[in-house]
Amino acid sequence: MAISFTGLGSGLQVSEIVGALVNAEKAPFESRLNRKEGNLTTDISAAGALKAALVKVQESMTALGKVDNYQKRTASGNDDFISLSSNKDAEPGSYNVKVDALAQAHKLSSPAFAADEAIGGGVITIGSGDNSFSTVLSPTNTLEDLRDQINNGPYTGSDSNDSVVATIVTSDAGQHLVLTSKQTGEENAITITVQDSDGNNTDVGGLSRLAYDVSDADPANHTTNLTEVNAAQNAQITIDGTLIASSSTNEFKSVIDGVDITAKKTQGIDDDVSTLTVKENNNNIKAGLDGFVKSYNELLELSKNLGKSGEDGAGVMAGDSLLRGVMSKLRQEITNSVDLGDGNSLSLSQLGVEADRYGKLSLDSERLDEQVKNDVDLVQQFFIGENKDEGGFAQSFDELMNFYTKSDGLIQNRIESKEGQLRDIDDERVSFARKMESLESRLYAQYNSMDLLVAGLNSTSSYIQAQLDNMPGVVRQSK
């Protein structure tokens, strides 16, 4: 900005004059841009609100287009003894379940050893389930050495220990090696065989004191130099009083088609048996349509506010072809009937979705329940088609909505266009500001030049007047 002076020569208020002239140029320009900017911002906000409402409607219908949400099965009967889960393979029905036994890990305990006692040299092999591993002991190794080698190695051969945990329990009699299988069930019973350096692999001297093997069918060939604390045990349940099922864990998967049962506690003679009931669950249809009706009505209310016109004022999208177009397409879509083949067809209105004279939707639950009860397969086909990859009302609806709501859809393109115009306004303001600076500088230069000129003329006038006053013969006016 040029340096300003308060008319030293002319007495004019140069700063005020220049400011007024510049503001006279700025005011209409700023007013026009502000109006334009306000209109663009309002349009962007309205289009964004419309898009958000459309996305909400679209998402509510998307849930009805997922095949996994249909014809679910709900298994009830969880209690202190069993817990349940089910899938679509479960058929509706009712069953009695009694928990006879819970799965149990195998646990063995050795005889007592002194803390520093050598347990004997040789090779000890431990097996549980599909896992078997061996470790080598020197004649001076103690029970603690064996515990560490079982848990951490080294192991001979390629197998490592992933099936047994070794601990030491110290009683009044001494140290006991306790082995526990990591997995429950009879198939994970622990076997311990020994190659004792004293040559006898099954007696109660040397390393063979830790031998335990009852895998042979003949009890005469069993070696039981360890004490069985807990037997390896399968879980067992009885279904409907006659059907017995067992499992190495407490989980019984699909013993009943589509139903998984987990045993939690055994039932005694005085305990009531558990009752398991499987029911078909189609609640997703009503929940989905409730959500659709609610979101559509919210969109309808928004569209009326955006597009209203009348004495009370106009909405920000009054007369807008985008708003009229999308609402017209939506009304047409939700009234369409879908041909399902074999002379069958369905529409939302047949499923209880009704519109009043103002276009507001409501759901007749009784009509929907009746349709679902009569033919749930047909209802499912209406929404998702004959298979989940093609056809169906939900897919058709989604394709319509995508035209407006996708990142490259009609509404987003409009928003981005308006945002581009807002950026252009910013550029206009920057350019105009430079123009006003130039104008201000020019005006200051002009007015300052004028001020200097006036100052010079005033000085010349004063000089001439002084000369005239001093000329001979000139009668001076009395003062």
PDB file of N, CA and C in Angstrom, residues 17-73:
ATOM      1  N   ILE A  17     -10.695   9.588   1.134  1.00  0.00           N
ATOM      2  CA  ILE A  17     -11.188   9.617  -0.247  1.00  0.00           C
ATOM      3  C   ILE A  17     -10.793   8.345  -0.985  1.00  0.00           C
ATOM      4  N   VAL A  18      -9.530   7.943  -0.858  1.00  0.00           N
ATOM      5  CA  VAL A  18      -9.055   6.737  -1.539  1.00  0.00           C
ATOM      6  C   VAL A  18      -9.780   5.508  -1.002  1.00  0.00           C
ATOM      7  N   GLY A  19      -9.913   5.439   0.319  1.00  0.00           N
ATOM      8  CA  GLY A  19     -10.617   4.296   0.910  1.00  0.00           C
ATOM      9  C   GLY A  19     -12.032   4.183   0.399  1.00  0.00           C
ATOM     10  N   ALA A  20     -12.723   5.303   0.294  1.00  0.00           N
ATOM     11  CA  ALA A  20     -14.104   5.286  -0.175  1.00  0.00           C
ATOM     12  C   ALA A  20     -14.190   4.828  -1.622  1.00  0.00           C
ATOM     13  N   LEU A  21     -13.267   5.295  -2.445  1.00  0.00           N
ATOM     14  CA  LEU A  21     -13.267   4.906  -3.856  1.00  0.00           C
ATOM     15  C   LEU A  21     -12.986   3.408  -4.030  1.00  0.00           C
ATOM     16  N   VAL A  22     -12.004   2.889  -3.247  1.00  0.00           N
ATOM     17  CA  VAL A  22     -11.672   1.463  -3.330  1.00  0.00           C
ATOM     18  C   VAL A  22     -12.831   0.613  -2.833  1.00  0.00           C
ATOM     19  N   ASN A  23     -13.438   1.029  -1.730  1.00  0.00           N
ATOM     20  CA  ASN A  23     -14.575   0.266  -1.199  1.00  0.00           C
ATOM     21  C   ASN A  23     -15.767   0.278  -2.147  1.00  0.00           C
ATOM     22  N   ALA A  24     -15.912   1.394  -2.878  1.00  0.00           N
ATOM     23  CA  ALA A  24     -16.992   1.447  -3.864  1.00  0.00           C
ATOM     24  C   ALA A  24     -16.795   0.414  -4.964  1.00  0.00           C
ATOM     25  N   GLU A  25     -15.541   0.127  -5.264  1.00  0.00           N
ATOM     26  CA  GLU A  25     -15.238  -0.930  -6.246  1.00  0.00           C
ATOM     27  C   GLU A  25     -15.425  -2.315  -5.636  1.00  0.00           C
ATOM     28  N   LYS A  26     -15.026  -2.458  -4.360  1.00  0.00           N
ATOM     29  CA  LYS A  26     -15.054  -3.775  -3.709  1.00  0.00           C
ATOM     30  C   LYS A  26     -16.466  -4.255  -3.405  1.00  0.00           C
ATOM     31  N   ALA A  27     -17.331  -3.371  -2.959  1.00  0.00           N
ATOM     32  CA  ALA A  27     -18.624  -3.774  -2.393  1.00  0.00           C
ATOM     33  C   ALA A  27     -19.459  -4.632  -3.341  1.00  0.00           C
ATOM     34  N   PRO A  28     -19.700  -4.214  -4.573  1.00  0.00           N
ATOM     35  CA  PRO A  28     -20.532  -5.061  -5.443  1.00  0.00           C
ATOM     36  C   PRO A  28     -19.872  -6.381  -5.786  1.00  0.00           C
ATOM     37  N   PHE A  29     -18.543  -6.338  -5.932  1.00  0.00           N
ATOM     38  CA  PHE A  29     -17.827  -7.589  -6.243  1.00  0.00           C
ATOM     39  C   PHE A  29     -17.937  -8.581  -5.085  1.00  0.00           C
ATOM     40  N   GLU A  30     -17.659  -8.129  -3.858  1.00  0.00           N
ATOM     41  CA  GLU A  30     -17.733  -9.004  -2.695  1.00  0.00           C
ATOM     42  C   GLU A  30     -19.149  -9.500  -2.475  1.00  0.00           C
ATOM     43  N   SER A  31     -20.114  -8.633  -2.690  1.00  0.00           N
ATOM     44  CA  SER A  31     -21.506  -9.040  -2.518  1.00  0.00           C
ATOM     45  C   SER A  31     -21.880 -10.146  -3.494  1.00  0.00           C
ATOM     46  N   ARG A  32     -21.449  -9.975  -4.739  1.00  0.00           N
ATOM     47  CA  ARG A  32     -21.749 -11.005  -5.755  1.00  0.00           C
ATOM     48  C   ARG A  32     -21.076 -12.332  -5.411  1.00  0.00           C
ATOM     49  N   LEU A  33     -19.801 -12.273  -5.023  1.00  0.00           N
ATOM     50  CA  LEU A  33     -19.088 -13.513  -4.688  1.00  0.00           C
ATOM     51  C   LEU A  33     -19.657 -14.169  -3.435  1.00  0.00           C
ATOM     52  N   ASN A  34     -20.023 -13.363  -2.447  1.00  0.00           N
ATOM     53  CA  ASN A  34     -20.592 -13.930  -1.217  1.00  0.00           C
ATOM     54  C   ASN A  34     -21.910 -14.653  -1.491  1.00  0.00           C
ATOM     55  N   ARG A  35     -22.732 -14.024  -2.353  1.00  0.00           N
ATOM     56  CA  ARG A  35     -23.984 -14.696  -2.722  1.00  0.00           C
ATOM     57  C   ARG A  35     -23.711 -16.005  -3.452  1.00  0.00           C
ATOM     58  N   LYS A  36     -22.804 -15.950  -4.373  1.00  0.00           N
ATOM     59  CA  LYS A  36     -22.462 -17.148  -5.144  1.00  0.00           C
ATOM     60  C   LYS A  36     -21.879 -18.229  -4.234  1.00  0.00           C
ATOM     61  N   GLU A  37     -20.983 -17.832  -3.345  1.00  0.00           N
ATOM     62  CA  GLU A  37     -20.364 -18.777  -2.412  1.00  0.00           C
ATOM     63  C   GLU A  37     -21.409 -19.381  -1.490  1.00  0.00           C
ATOM     64  N   GLY A  38     -22.329 -18.555  -0.996  1.00  0.00           N
ATOM     65  CA  GLY A  38     -23.389 -19.054  -0.127  1.00  0.00           C
ATOM     66  C   GLY A  38     -24.276 -20.060  -0.837  1.00  0.00           C
ATOM     67  N   ASN A  39     -24.625 -19.738  -2.086  1.00  0.00           N
ATOM     68  CA  ASN A  39     -25.459 -20.666  -2.858  1.00  0.00           C
ATOM     69  C   ASN A  39     -24.759 -21.995  -3.095  1.00  0.00           C
ATOM     70  N   LEU A  40     -23.466 -21.934  -3.428  1.00  0.00           N
ATOM     71  CA  LEU A  40     -22.702 -23.165  -3.673  1.00  0.00           C
ATOM     72  C   LEU A  40     -22.583 -24.002  -2.400  1.00  0.00           C
ATOM     73  N   THR A  41     -22.271 -23.327  -1.285  1.00  0.00           N
ATOM     74  CA  THR A  41     -22.119 -24.045  -0.012  1.00  0.00           C
ATOM     75  C   THR A  41     -23.433 -24.696   0.396  1.00  0.00           C
ATOM     76  N   THR A  42     -24.527 -23.983   0.218  1.00  0.00           N
ATOM     77  CA  THR A  42     -25.842 -24.541   0.552  1.00  0.00           C
ATOM     78  C   THR A  42     -26.160 -25.733  -0.328  1.00  0.00           C
ATOM     79  N   ASP A  43     -25.826 -25.641  -1.603  1.00  0.00           N
ATOM     80  CA  ASP A  43     -26.096 -26.741  -2.529  1.00  0.00           C
ATOM     81  C   ASP A  43     -25.269 -27.972  -2.168  1.00  0.00           C
ATOM     82  N   ILE A  44     -24.000 -27.746  -1.828  1.00  0.00           N
ATOM     83  CA  ILE A  44     -23.125 -28.868  -1.442  1.00  0.00           C
ATOM     84  C   ILE A  44     -23.673 -29.541  -0.185  1.00  0.00           C
ATOM     85  N   SER A  45     -24.077 -28.738   0.798  1.00  0.00           N
ATOM     86  CA  SER A  45     -24.616 -29.288   2.043  1.00  0.00           C
ATOM     87  C   SER A  45     -25.896 -30.085   1.779  1.00  0.00           C
ATOM     88  N   ALA A  46     -26.765 -29.546   0.946  1.00  0.00           N
ATOM     89  CA  ALA A  46     -28.021 -30.234   0.646  1.00  0.00           C
ATOM     90  C   ALA A  46     -27.764 -31.541  -0.100  1.00  0.00           C
ATOM     91  N   ALA A  47     -26.871 -31.503  -1.096  1.00  0.00           N
ATOM     92  CA  ALA A  47     -26.552 -32.716  -1.851  1.00  0.00           C
ATOM     93  C   ALA A  47     -25.908 -33.761  -0.946  1.00  0.00           C
ATOM     94  N   GLY A  48     -25.047 -33.307  -0.023  1.00  0.00           N
ATOM     95  CA  GLY A  48     -24.425 -34.242   0.921  1.00  0.00           C
ATOM     96  C   GLY A  48     -25.445 -34.884   1.843  1.00  0.00           C
ATOM     97  N   ALA A  49     -26.404 -34.098   2.324  1.00  0.00           N
ATOM     98  CA  ALA A  49     -27.460 -34.648   3.188  1.00  0.00           C
ATOM     99  C   ALA A  49     -28.316 -35.650   2.421  1.00  0.00           C
ATOM    100  N   LEU A  50     -28.622 -35.324   1.169  1.00  0.00           N
ATOM    101  CA  LEU A  50     -29.420 -36.235   0.342  1.00  0.00           C
ATOM    102  C   LEU A  50     -28.668 -37.547   0.119  1.00  0.00           C
ATOM    103  N   LYS A  51     -27.384 -37.446  -0.178  1.00  0.00           N
ATOM    104  CA  LYS A  51     -26.587 -38.657  -0.400  1.00  0.00           C
ATOM    105  C   LYS A  51     -26.536 -39.513   0.856  1.00  0.00           C
ATOM    106  N   ALA A  52     -26.309 -38.899   2.014  1.00  0.00           N
ATOM    107  CA  ALA A  52     -26.236 -39.651   3.276  1.00  0.00           C
ATOM    108  C   ALA A  52     -27.543 -40.385   3.549  1.00  0.00           C
ATOM    109  N   ALA A  53     -28.668 -39.723   3.282  1.00  0.00           N
ATOM    110  CA  ALA A  53     -29.973 -40.359   3.506  1.00  0.00           C
ATOM    111  C   ALA A  53     -30.189 -41.512   2.534  1.00  0.00           C
ATOM    112  N   LEU A  54     -29.752 -41.343   1.292  1.00  0.00           N
ATOM    113  CA  LEU A  54     -29.875 -42.421   0.299  1.00  0.00           C
ATOM    114  C   LEU A  54     -29.002 -43.619   0.676  1.00  0.00           C
ATOM    115  N   VAL A  55     -27.808 -43.350   1.165  1.00  0.00           N
ATOM    116  CA  VAL A  55     -26.910 -44.438   1.586  1.00  0.00           C
ATOM    117  C   VAL A  55     -27.541 -45.228   2.725  1.00  0.00           C
ATOM    118  N   LYS A  56     -28.191 -44.542   3.643  1.00  0.00           N
ATOM    119  CA  LYS A  56     -28.841 -45.224   4.765  1.00  0.00           C
ATOM    120  C   LYS A  56     -29.954 -46.142   4.268  1.00  0.00           C
ATOM    121  N   VAL A  57     -30.740 -45.661   3.298  1.00  0.00           N
ATOM    122  CA  VAL A  57     -31.786 -46.506   2.708  1.00  0.00           C
ATOM    123  C   VAL A  57     -31.155 -47.695   1.991  1.00  0.00           C
ATOM    124  N   GLN A  58     -30.081 -47.437   1.265  1.00  0.00           N
ATOM    125  CA  GLN A  58     -29.398 -48.497   0.518  1.00  0.00           C
ATOM    126  C   GLN A  58     -28.854 -49.567   1.456  1.00  0.00           C
ATOM    127  N   GLU A  59     -28.250 -49.156   2.536  1.00  0.00           N
ATOM    128  CA  GLU A  59     -27.673 -50.115   3.481  1.00  0.00           C
ATOM    129  C   GLU A  59     -28.749 -50.957   4.148  1.00  0.00           C
ATOM    130  N   SER A  60     -29.902 -50.371   4.409  1.00  0.00           N
ATOM    131  CA  SER A  60     -30.985 -51.137   5.040  1.00  0.00           C
ATOM    132  C   SER A  60     -31.472 -52.246   4.120  1.00  0.00           C
ATOM    133  N   MET A  61     -31.456 -52.002   2.820  1.00  0.00           N
ATOM    134  CA  MET A  61     -31.875 -53.034   1.876  1.00  0.00           C
ATOM    135  C   MET A  61     -30.754 -54.038   1.617  1.00  0.00           C
ATOM    136  N   THR A  62     -29.499 -53.588   1.734  1.00  0.00           N
ATOM    137  CA  THR A  62     -28.366 -54.490   1.521  1.00  0.00           C
ATOM    138  C   THR A  62     -28.419 -55.677   2.476  1.00  0.00           C
ATOM    139  N   ALA A  63     -28.819 -55.432   3.725  1.00  0.00           N
ATOM    140  CA  ALA A  63     -28.906 -56.516   4.706  1.00  0.00           C
ATOM    141  C   ALA A  63     -29.902 -57.585   4.271  1.00  0.00           C
ATOM    142  N   LEU A  64     -30.932 -57.183   3.531  1.00  0.00           N
ATOM    143  CA  LEU A  64     -31.935 -58.145   3.059  1.00  0.00           C
ATOM    144  C   LEU A  64     -31.455 -58.909   1.828  1.00  0.00           C
ATOM    145  N   GLY A  65     -30.318 -58.520   1.294  1.00  0.00           N
ATOM    146  CA  GLY A  65     -29.782 -59.209   0.127  1.00  0.00           C
ATOM    147  C   GLY A  65     -28.691 -60.209   0.447  1.00  0.00           C
ATOM    148  N   LYS A  66     -28.453 -60.480   1.733  1.00  0.00           N
ATOM    149  CA  LYS A  66     -27.403 -61.418   2.140  1.00  0.00           C
ATOM    150  C   LYS A  66     -28.027 -62.775   2.471  1.00  0.00           C
ATOM    151  N   VAL A  67     -27.653 -63.780   1.692  1.00  0.00           N
ATOM    152  CA  VAL A  67     -28.280 -65.093   1.823  1.00  0.00           C
ATOM    153  C   VAL A  67     -28.044 -65.700   3.204  1.00  0.00           C
ATOM    154  N   ASP A  68     -26.898 -65.393   3.817  1.00  0.00           N
ATOM    155  CA  ASP A  68     -26.592 -65.995   5.122  1.00  0.00           C
ATOM    156  C   ASP A  68     -27.509 -65.508   6.233  1.00  0.00           C
ATOM    157  N   ASN A  69     -28.265 -64.434   5.967  1.00  0.00           N
ATOM    158  CA  ASN A  69     -29.170 -63.909   6.995  1.00  0.00           C
ATOM    159  C   ASN A  69     -30.519 -64.622   7.016  1.00  0.00           C
ATOM    160  N   TYR A  70     -30.756 -65.512   6.033  1.00  0.00           N
ATOM    161  CA  TYR A  70     -32.073 -66.135   5.909  1.00  0.00           C
ATOM    162  C   TYR A  70     -32.102 -67.529   6.532  1.00  0.00           C
ATOM    163  N   GLN A  71     -33.275 -67.878   7.005  1.00  0.00           N
ATOM    164  CA  GLN A  71     -33.576 -69.216   7.500  1.00  0.00           C
ATOM    165  C   GLN A  71     -32.499 -69.720   8.466  1.00  0.00           C
ATOM    166  N   LYS A  72     -32.136 -68.846   9.380  1.00  0.00           N
ATOM    167  CA  LYS A  72     -31.203 -69.260  10.422  1.00  0.00           C
ATOM    168  C   LYS A  72     -31.910 -70.198  11.382  1.00  0.00           C
ATOM    169  N   ARG A  73     -31.117 -70.849  12.203  1.00  0.00           N
ATOM    170  CA  ARG A  73     -31.662 -71.730  13.225  1.00  0.00           C
ATOM    171  C   ARG A  73     -31.219 -71.219  14.595  1.00  0.00           C
TER     172      ARG A  73
END
